[in-house]
Structures are given as structure tokens and as C-alpha cells.
Amino acid sequence: MIQFCNRRRFLGRAAAIPLAVKAIVTPGKVSMVDQPARCVVLDPKGDPVPAEQLQRFHICDLLSRPIPIKPELGSGQIVFQPAPQPFRISLPLAVPGFGQVFLYADHHGEGHTR
């Protein structure tokens, strides 16, 4: 029996490109609102994705409208100030055996928040 598999389910199952979002934790009295977000982007082998491949990183609201940010790109790492509203992260990456796709991280459709 063939089971329907939408894009989100396929990419979730493939787990070919680990894309993790976590807040940078710094000691002191800095509020969470002022904390930047950090995305760690690894290739299928677990190595950091080169910064030049992260140039098209962007965030958008849940209706796919871009939210302007000025990300700092490094090897396998992106740091940016998160939007005040729920947002999703988008980045074009190569998925082995499938091709070049835009991958989205959107917290199961709910969006990420500060």
C-alpha cells in the first residue's frame, strides 16, 4: 500500500540535513527578547555547511512574507535577531538523492518565537 507523503513529511523523514535552532545562552541580566538566535547547519555527513552556501538564508512569517534581518554567517552557523512574531526559517540546501530544495524549520507549522 502506498502512503501519501507530502513535502514536509518526506523531508522530516529523510532527515538528510540537520537544521537546529537554539537560543544563545549568555550569563547575566540580558532578557530573552535581546538574545540572538543561532542556527547550526550541517551537511549529511555532519560537517558544517560552508558560509557561502548559507547566503540565501532568510526568515518569513507564517504566511511566507519575508522578515528583514541581517544574519551573521559563519561555517555551519547563522546568528540573527529573531522576529517579534512567530517565524519560520528557510534555506536552500542539497538533499542527497533528491536534489536542491528549500528546507523550512517552522516548529511543526507553529513558527519559532523569541
N, CA, C and O atoms as a GROMACS GRO file, in nm:
protein
  456
    1MET      N    1   0.084  -0.118   0.000
    1MET     CA    2   0.000   0.000   0.000
    1MET      C    3   0.088   0.125   0.000
    1MET      O    4   0.180   0.136   0.081
    2ILE      N    5   0.061   0.217  -0.090
    2ILE     CA    6   0.137   0.341  -0.099
    2ILE      C    7   0.077   0.442  -0.004
    2ILE      O    8  -0.044   0.467  -0.004
    3GLN      N    9   0.163   0.501   0.079
    3GLN     CA   10   0.117   0.601   0.175
    3GLN      C   11   0.151   0.740   0.121
    3GLN      O   12   0.263   0.764   0.076
    4PHE      N   13   0.053   0.833   0.127
    4PHE     CA   14   0.074   0.969   0.083
    4PHE      C   15   0.184   1.033   0.168
    4PHE      O   16   0.185   1.018   0.290
    5CYS      N   17   0.276   1.103   0.103
    5CYS     CA   18   0.386   1.166   0.175
    5CYS      C   19   0.404   1.307   0.119
    5CYS      O   20   0.454   1.325   0.008
    6ASN      N   21   0.361   1.408   0.196
    6ASN     CA   22   0.378   1.545   0.149
    6ASN      C   23   0.523   1.589   0.167
    6ASN      O   24   0.604   1.517   0.225
    7ARG      N   25   0.555   1.706   0.119
    7ARG     CA   26   0.692   1.757   0.124
    7ARG      C   27   0.744   1.763   0.267
    7ARG      O   28   0.857   1.722   0.294
    8ARG      N   29   0.664   1.814   0.359
    8ARG     CA   30   0.706   1.826   0.499
    8ARG      C   31   0.737   1.688   0.558
    8ARG      O   32   0.838   1.672   0.626
    9ARG      N   33   0.651   1.591   0.534
    9ARG     CA   34   0.670   1.457   0.589
    9ARG      C   35   0.794   1.391   0.526
    9ARG      O   36   0.872   1.327   0.596
   10PHE      N   37   0.810   1.408   0.394
   10PHE     CA   38   0.926   1.348   0.328
   10PHE      C   39   1.055   1.404   0.385
   10PHE      O   40   1.145   1.328   0.423
   11LEU      N   41   1.066   1.536   0.392
   11LEU     CA   42   1.189   1.597   0.442
   11LEU      C   43   1.211   1.568   0.589
   11LEU      O   44   1.324   1.554   0.634
   12GLY      N   45   1.102   1.558   0.664
   12GLY     CA   46   1.114   1.523   0.805
   12GLY      C   47   1.167   1.382   0.823
   12GLY      O   48   1.251   1.357   0.910
   13ARG      N   49   1.118   1.290   0.740
   13ARG     CA   50   1.163   1.151   0.748
   13ARG      C   51   1.304   1.135   0.695
   13ARG      O   52   1.383   1.057   0.748
   14ALA      N   53   1.336   1.209   0.590
   14ALA     CA   54   1.468   1.195   0.530
   14ALA      C   55   1.577   1.238   0.628
   14ALA      O   56   1.683   1.176   0.635
   15ALA      N   57   1.551   1.343   0.701
   15ALA     CA   58   1.646   1.395   0.799
   15ALA      C   59   1.788   1.402   0.741
   15ALA      O   60   1.886   1.373   0.809
   16ALA      N   61   1.794   1.440   0.616
   16ALA     CA   62   1.924   1.442   0.549
   16ALA      C   63   2.008   1.562   0.591
   16ALA      O   64   2.130   1.555   0.594
   17ILE      N   65   1.942   1.671   0.622
   17ILE     CA   66   2.013   1.793   0.658
   17ILE      C   67   1.969   1.836   0.797
   17ILE      O   68   1.861   1.894   0.812
   18PRO      N   69   2.049   1.810   0.898
   18PRO     CA   70   2.010   1.854   1.033
   18PRO      C   71   2.011   2.007   1.039
   18PRO      O   72   2.114   2.070   1.012
   19LEU      N   73   1.901   2.065   1.074
   19LEU     CA   74   1.890   2.210   1.089
   19LEU      C   75   1.835   2.235   1.228
   19LEU      O   76   1.719   2.203   1.255
   20ALA      N   77   1.915   2.290   1.314
   20ALA     CA   78   1.874   2.308   1.452
   20ALA      C   79   1.873   2.456   1.485
   20ALA      O   80   1.960   2.532   1.441
   21VAL      N   81   1.776   2.496   1.561
   21VAL     CA   82   1.767   2.633   1.605
   21VAL      C   83   1.771   2.632   1.756
   21VAL      O   84   1.696   2.559   1.822
   22LYS      N   85   1.857   2.714   1.811
   22LYS     CA   86   1.862   2.724   1.956
   22LYS      C   87   1.904   2.865   1.995
   22LYS      O   88   1.975   2.932   1.921
   23ALA      N   89   1.859   2.907   2.109
   23ALA     CA   90   1.896   3.040   2.157
   23ALA      C   91   2.037   3.035   2.211
   23ALA      O   92   2.079   2.934   2.268
   24ILE      N   93   2.109   3.143   2.194
   24ILE     CA   94   2.242   3.153   2.252
   24ILE      C   95   2.224   3.189   2.399
   24ILE      O   96   2.157   3.286   2.432
   25VAL      N   97   2.282   3.111   2.484
   25VAL     CA   98   2.268   3.134   2.628
   25VAL      C   99   2.391   3.212   2.675
   25VAL      O  100   2.504   3.166   2.662
   26THR      N  101   2.366   3.329   2.730
   26THR     CA  102   2.474   3.409   2.785
   26THR      C  103   2.441   3.442   2.929
   26THR      O  104   2.326   3.475   2.960
   27PRO      N  105   2.539   3.435   3.017
   27PRO     CA  106   2.513   3.468   3.156
   27PRO      C  107   2.489   3.617   3.173
   27PRO      O  108   2.531   3.697   3.089
   28GLY      N  109   2.423   3.654   3.280
   28GLY     CA  110   2.399   3.794   3.309
   28GLY      C  111   2.252   3.828   3.309
   28GLY      O  112   2.166   3.740   3.319
   29LYS      N  113   2.224   3.957   3.297
   29LYS     CA  114   2.087   4.005   3.308
   29LYS      C  115   2.029   4.044   3.173
   29LYS      O  116   1.948   4.136   3.165
   30VAL      N  117   2.068   3.977   3.068
   30VAL     CA  118   2.016   4.005   2.935
   30VAL      C  119   1.883   3.934   2.921
   30VAL      O  120   1.872   3.814   2.948
   31SER      N  121   1.780   4.008   2.879
   31SER     CA  122   1.648   3.946   2.865
   31SER      C  123   1.646   3.857   2.742
   31SER      O  124   1.726   3.875   2.651
   32MET      N  125   1.552   3.761   2.739
   32MET     CA  126   1.539   3.671   2.625
   32MET      C  127   1.504   3.747   2.498
   32MET      O  128   1.538   3.702   2.389
   33VAL      N  129   1.437   3.862   2.511
   33VAL     CA  130   1.400   3.940   2.395
   33VAL      C  131   1.524   3.990   2.322
   33VAL      O  132   1.523   4.004   2.200
   34ASP      N  133   1.632   4.018   2.397
   34ASP     CA  134   1.755   4.070   2.338
   34ASP      C  135   1.848   3.961   2.289
   34ASP      O  136   1.950   3.991   2.226
   35GLN      N  137   1.817   3.837   2.315
   35GLN     CA  138   1.904   3.726   2.278
   35GLN      C  139   1.895   3.697   2.128
   35GLN      O  140   1.785   3.686   2.075
   36PRO      N  141   2.008   3.684   2.061
   36PRO     CA  142   2.004   3.642   1.920
   36PRO      C  143   1.973   3.493   1.912
   36PRO      O  144   1.988   3.420   2.009
   37ALA      N  145   1.930   3.449   1.795
   37ALA     CA  146   1.906   3.307   1.769
   37ALA      C  147   2.023   3.255   1.689
   37ALA      O  148   2.088   3.330   1.615
   38ARG      N  149   2.051   3.127   1.703
   38ARG     CA  150   2.160   3.064   1.629
   38ARG      C  151   2.108   2.940   1.559
   38ARG      O  152   2.045   2.855   1.621
   39CYS      N  153   2.134   2.931   1.431
   39CYS     CA  154   2.103   2.810   1.353
   39CYS      C  155   2.234   2.739   1.326
   39CYS      O  156   2.332   2.800   1.281
   40VAL      N  157   2.236   2.611   1.352
   40VAL     CA  158   2.351   2.528   1.319
   40VAL      C  159   2.310   2.443   1.200
   40VAL      O  160   2.212   2.370   1.206
   41VAL      N  161   2.386   2.452   1.091
   41VAL     CA  162   2.352   2.383   0.967
   41VAL      C  163   2.466   2.287   0.931
   41VAL      O  164   2.579   2.328   0.906
   42LEU      N  165   2.432   2.159   0.928
   42LEU     CA  166   2.531   2.055   0.898
   42LEU      C  167   2.493   1.982   0.770
   42LEU      O  168   2.375   1.969   0.737
   43ASP      N  169   2.593   1.935   0.699
   43ASP     CA  170   2.566   1.856   0.579
   43ASP      C  171   2.530   1.713   0.619
   43ASP      O  172   2.535   1.680   0.738
   44PRO      N  173   2.495   1.628   0.524
   44PRO     CA  174   2.455   1.490   0.558
   44PRO      C  175   2.562   1.409   0.631
   44PRO      O  176   2.531   1.312   0.700
   45LYS      N  177   2.689   1.449   0.617
   45LYS     CA  178   2.797   1.379   0.686
   45LYS      C  179   2.820   1.432   0.827
   45LYS      O  180   2.899   1.376   0.903
   46GLY      N  181   2.748   1.540   0.863
   46GLY     CA  182   2.765   1.600   0.995
   46GLY      C  183   2.867   1.712   1.000
   46GLY      O  184   2.900   1.761   1.108
   47ASP      N  185   2.918   1.752   0.884
   47ASP     CA  186   3.015   1.860   0.878
   47ASP      C  187   2.944   1.994   0.859
   47ASP      O  188   2.836   1.998   0.799
   48PRO      N  189   3.001   2.104   0.909
   48PRO     CA  190   2.939   2.236   0.891
   48PRO      C  191   2.928   2.272   0.743
   48PRO      O  192   3.021   2.249   0.666
   49VAL      N  193   2.815   2.329   0.705
   49VAL     CA  194   2.794   2.377   0.568
   49VAL      C  195   2.874   2.507   0.552
   49VAL      O  196   2.864   2.594   0.638
   50PRO      N  197   2.952   2.522   0.445
   50PRO     CA  198   3.031   2.645   0.424
   50PRO      C  199   2.942   2.770   0.423
   50PRO      O  200   2.829   2.766   0.375
   51ALA      N  201   2.995   2.878   0.476
   51ALA     CA  202   2.919   3.004   0.487
   51ALA      C  203   2.866   3.052   0.352
   51ALA      O  204   2.756   3.108   0.347
   52GLU      N  205   2.941   3.030   0.244
   52GLU     CA  206   2.894   3.078   0.112
   52GLU      C  207   2.768   3.005   0.067
   52GLU      O  208   2.695   3.058  -0.017
   53GLN      N  209   2.741   2.886   0.120
   53GLN     CA  210   2.618   2.814   0.085
   53GLN      C  211   2.499   2.858   0.171
   53GLN      O  212   2.387   2.811   0.150
   54LEU      N  213   2.523   2.946   0.267
   54LEU     CA  214   2.417   2.993   0.357
   54LEU      C  215   2.367   3.133   0.319
   54LEU      O  216   2.285   3.190   0.391
   55GLN      N  217   2.415   3.187   0.208
   55GLN     CA  218   2.383   3.325   0.169
   55GLN      C  219   2.234   3.351   0.150
   55GLN      O  220   2.189   3.463   0.172
   56ARG      N  221   2.156   3.250   0.111
   56ARG     CA  222   2.013   3.270   0.084
   56ARG      C  223   1.926   3.240   0.205
   56ARG      O  224   1.804   3.229   0.192
   57PHE      N  225   1.986   3.226   0.324
   57PHE     CA  226   1.911   3.207   0.447
   57PHE      C  227   1.817   3.324   0.468
   57PHE      O  228   1.857   3.440   0.449
   58HIS      N  229   1.694   3.297   0.505
   58HIS     CA  230   1.602   3.405   0.540
   58HIS      C  231   1.495   3.352   0.634
   58HIS      O  232   1.476   3.231   0.649
   59ILE      N  233   1.425   3.444   0.697
   59ILE     CA  234   1.311   3.408   0.780
   59ILE      C  235   1.188   3.478   0.721
   59ILE      O  236   1.199   3.582   0.656
   60CYS      N  237   1.073   3.419   0.746
   60CYS     CA  238   0.948   3.478   0.699
   60CYS      C  239   0.840   3.449   0.801
   60CYS      O  240   0.856   3.363   0.888
   61ASP      N  241   0.728   3.521   0.790
   61ASP     CA  242   0.617   3.494   0.881
   61ASP      C  243   0.546   3.367   0.834
   61ASP      O  244   0.588   3.305   0.736
   62LEU      N  245   0.442   3.329   0.901
   62LEU     CA  246   0.374   3.204   0.871
   62LEU      C  247   0.292   3.210   0.742
   62LEU      O  248   0.239   3.108   0.697
   63LEU      N  249   0.282   3.330   0.681
   63LEU     CA  250   0.217   3.345   0.551
   63LEU      C  251   0.322   3.359   0.439
   63LEU      O  252   0.289   3.400   0.328
   64SER      N  253   0.446   3.326   0.471
   64SER     CA  254   0.560   3.330   0.376
   64SER      C  255   0.601   3.469   0.333
   64SER      O  256   0.663   3.485   0.228
   65ARG      N  257   0.569   3.571   0.413
   65ARG     CA  258   0.615   3.707   0.384
   65ARG      C  259   0.752   3.726   0.449
   65ARG      O  260   0.766   3.703   0.569
   66PRO      N  261   0.854   3.766   0.372
   66PRO     CA  262   0.989   3.780   0.427
   66PRO      C  263   0.994   3.881   0.541
   66PRO      O  264   0.924   3.983   0.540
   67ILE      N  265   1.078   3.852   0.638
   67ILE     CA  266   1.103   3.943   0.750
   67ILE      C  267   1.249   3.987   0.737
   67ILE      O  268   1.338   3.902   0.737
   68PRO      N  269   1.275   4.118   0.725
   68PRO     CA  270   1.413   4.163   0.707
   68PRO      C  271   1.498   4.137   0.831
   68PRO      O  272   1.460   4.171   0.943
   69ILE      N  273   1.614   4.076   0.809
   69ILE     CA  274   1.713   4.054   0.915
   69ILE      C  275   1.850   4.073   0.854
   69ILE      O  276   1.866   4.076   0.732
   70LYS      N  277   1.949   4.087   0.939
   70LYS     CA  278   2.089   4.095   0.896
   70LYS      C  279   2.164   3.982   0.965
   70LYS      O  280   2.226   4.003   1.070
   71PRO      N  281   2.160   3.862   0.905
   71PRO     CA  282   2.225   3.749   0.970
   71PRO      C  283   2.377   3.756   0.961
   71PRO      O  284   2.433   3.810   0.865
   72GLU      N  285   2.443   3.701   1.061
   72GLU     CA  286   2.588   3.684   1.061
   72GLU      C  287   2.613   3.540   1.022
   72GLU      O  288   2.570   3.448   1.092
   73LEU      N  289   2.683   3.518   0.911
   73LEU     CA  290   2.708   3.384   0.859
   73LEU      C  291   2.849   3.339   0.892
   73LEU      O  292   2.945   3.414   0.880
   74GLY      N  293   2.858   3.215   0.933
   74GLY     CA  294   2.987   3.151   0.958
   74GLY      C  295   2.979   3.008   0.907
   74GLY      O  296   2.873   2.965   0.862
   75SER      N  297   3.085   2.936   0.913
   75SER     CA  298   3.086   2.798   0.867
   75SER      C  299   2.988   2.715   0.952
   75SER      O  300   3.013   2.690   1.070
   76GLY      N  301   2.878   2.674   0.891
   76GLY     CA  302   2.779   2.592   0.960
   76GLY      C  303   2.698   2.665   1.064
   76GLY      O  304   2.633   2.601   1.147
   77GLN      N  305   2.700   2.797   1.062
   77GLN     CA  306   2.634   2.872   1.169
   77GLN      C  307   2.576   3.004   1.118
   77GLN      O  308   2.638   3.074   1.038
   78ILE      N  309   2.456   3.035   1.165
   78ILE     CA  310   2.391   3.160   1.132
   78ILE      C  311   2.339   3.219   1.263
   78ILE      O  312   2.272   3.150   1.340
   79VAL      N  313   2.370   3.346   1.287
   79VAL     CA  314   2.323   3.414   1.408
   79VAL      C  315   2.242   3.535   1.362
   79VAL      O  316   2.286   3.610   1.275
   80PHE      N  317   2.124   3.555   1.422
   80PHE     CA  318   2.038   3.667   1.383
   80PHE      C  319   1.947   3.705   1.499
   80PHE      O  320   1.926   3.627   1.592
   81GLN      N  321   1.893   3.826   1.491
   81GLN     CA  322   1.795   3.871   1.589
   81GLN      C  323   1.659   3.816   1.545
   81GLN      O  324   1.614   3.845   1.435
   82PRO      N  325   1.594   3.738   1.629
   82PRO     CA  326   1.464   3.681   1.589
   82PRO      C  327   1.356   3.788   1.580
   82PRO      O  328   1.362   3.892   1.645
   83ALA      N  329   1.258   3.758   1.498
   83ALA     CA  330   1.144   3.848   1.479
   83ALA      C  331   1.054   3.844   1.603
   83ALA      O  332   1.054   3.745   1.676
   84PRO      N  333   0.978   3.952   1.627
   84PRO     CA  334   0.888   3.953   1.742
   84PRO      C  335   0.768   3.860   1.724
   84PRO      O  336   0.711   3.813   1.822
   85GLN      N  337   0.729   3.834   1.599
   85GLN     CA  338   0.615   3.746   1.572
   85GLN      C  339   0.666   3.605   1.538
   85GLN      O  340   0.784   3.589   1.508
   86PRO      N  341   0.579   3.504   1.542
   86PRO     CA  342   0.623   3.370   1.501
   86PRO      C  343   0.680   3.373   1.359
   86PRO      O  344   0.626   3.440   1.271
   87PHE      N  345   0.788   3.299   1.339
   87PHE     CA  346   0.855   3.299   1.209
   87PHE      C  347   0.901   3.159   1.174
   87PHE      O  348   0.909   3.070   1.259
   88ARG      N  349   0.930   3.141   1.046
   88ARG     CA  350   0.991   3.017   1.003
   88ARG      C  351   1.121   3.049   0.932
   88ARG      O  352   1.140   3.158   0.878
   89ILE      N  353   1.210   2.954   0.934
   89ILE     CA  354   1.342   2.967   0.877
   89ILE      C  355   1.344   2.895   0.744
   89ILE      O  356   1.286   2.787   0.731
   90SER      N  357   1.410   2.954   0.645
   90SER     CA  358   1.418   2.891   0.513
   90SER      C  359   1.561   2.899   0.462
   90SER      O  360   1.630   2.999   0.478
   91LEU      N  361   1.602   2.790   0.398
   91LEU     CA  362   1.737   2.783   0.346
   91LEU      C  363   1.743   2.680   0.234
   91LEU      O  364   1.699   2.567   0.253
   92PRO      N  365   1.796   2.717   0.116
   92PRO     CA  366   1.811   2.617   0.010
   92PRO      C  367   1.934   2.532   0.036
   92PRO      O  368   2.044   2.584   0.056
   93LEU      N  369   1.915   2.401   0.035
   93LEU     CA  370   2.026   2.307   0.055
   93LEU      C  371   2.006   2.185  -0.035
   93LEU      O  372   1.895   2.156  -0.079
   94ALA      N  373   2.115   2.115  -0.061
   94ALA     CA  374   2.110   1.994  -0.142
   94ALA      C  375   2.074   1.875  -0.052
   94ALA      O  376   2.134   1.856   0.054
   95VAL      N  377   1.976   1.796  -0.094
   95VAL     CA  378   1.938   1.673  -0.025
   95VAL      C  379   1.986   1.558  -0.114
   95VAL      O  380   1.936   1.541  -0.225
   96PRO      N  381   2.081   1.479  -0.065
   96PRO     CA  382   2.135   1.370  -0.147
   96PRO      C  383   2.024   1.276  -0.196
   96PRO      O  384   1.936   1.236  -0.120
   97GLY      N  385   2.029   1.244  -0.324
   97GLY     CA  386   1.932   1.154  -0.382
   97GLY      C  387   1.799   1.220  -0.415
   97GLY      O  388   1.708   1.154  -0.465
   98PHE      N  389   1.787   1.349  -0.388
   98PHE     CA  390   1.661   1.419  -0.412
   98PHE      C  391   1.682   1.546  -0.493
   98PHE      O  392   1.607   1.572  -0.588
   99GLY      N  393   1.783   1.625  -0.458
   99GLY     CA  394   1.811   1.747  -0.531
   99GLY      C  395   1.818   1.868  -0.441
   99GLY      O  396   1.820   1.856  -0.319
  100GLN      N  397   1.821   1.986  -0.503
  100GLN     CA  398   1.827   2.113  -0.431
  100GLN      C  399   1.686   2.155  -0.391
  100GLN      O  400   1.599   2.165  -0.477
  101VAL      N  401   1.663   2.179  -0.263
  101VAL     CA  402   1.530   2.217  -0.214
  101VAL      C  403   1.543   2.328  -0.111
  101VAL      O  404   1.649   2.347  -0.051
  102PHE      N  405   1.434   2.403  -0.093
  102PHE     CA  406   1.427   2.497   0.018
  102PHE      C  407   1.377   2.419   0.139
  102PHE      O  408   1.268   2.362   0.136
  103LEU      N  409   1.457   2.417   0.243
  103LEU     CA  410   1.416   2.350   0.366
  103LEU      C  411   1.362   2.454   0.462
  103LEU      O  412   1.416   2.563   0.475
  104TYR      N  413   1.254   2.418   0.528
  104TYR     CA  414   1.191   2.509   0.624
  104TYR      C  415   1.195   2.448   0.763
  104TYR      O  416   1.173   2.329   0.782
  105ALA      N  417   1.224   2.532   0.860
  105ALA     CA  418   1.214   2.495   1.001
  105ALA      C  419   1.107   2.587   1.058
  105ALA      O  420   1.127   2.708   1.070
  106ASP      N  421   0.992   2.528   1.094
  106ASP     CA  422   0.881   2.613   1.139
  106ASP      C  423   0.810   2.560   1.263
  106ASP      O  424   0.694   2.593   1.288
  107HIS      N  425   0.880   2.477   1.341
  107HIS     CA  426   0.824   2.426   1.466
  107HIS      C  427   0.689   2.359   1.444
  107HIS      O  428   0.591   2.393   1.510
  108HIS      N  429   0.685   2.265   1.350
  108HIS     CA  430   0.564   2.188   1.317
  108HIS      C  431   0.448   2.278   1.273
  108HIS      O  432   0.332   2.249   1.302
  109GLY      N  433   0.481   2.386   1.201
  109GLY     CA  434   0.377   2.476   1.149
  109GLY      C  435   0.338   2.588   1.244
  109GLY      O  436   0.262   2.676   1.206
  110GLU      N  437   0.386   2.585   1.367
  110GLU     CA  438   0.350   2.689   1.465
  110GLU      C  439   0.442   2.810   1.459
  110GLU      O  440   0.406   2.916   1.510
  111GLY      N  441   0.557   2.795   1.398
  111GLY     CA  442   0.653   2.904   1.392
  111GLY      C  443   0.741   2.908   1.516
  111GLY      O  444   0.700   2.867   1.625
  112HIS      N  445   0.862   2.960   1.499
  112HIS     CA  446   0.954   2.980   1.611
  112HIS      C  447   0.924   3.116   1.672
  112HIS      O  448   0.874   3.206   1.604
  113THR      N  449   0.953   3.131   1.798
  113THR     CA  450   0.937   3.259   1.867
  113THR      C  451   1.064   3.290   1.943
  113THR      O  452   1.151   3.204   1.960
  114ARG      N  453   1.074   3.412   1.989
  114ARG     CA  454   1.192   3.451   2.068
  114ARG      C  455   1.207   3.358   2.184
  114ARG      O  456   1.300   3.374   2.264
   0.00000   0.00000   0.00000
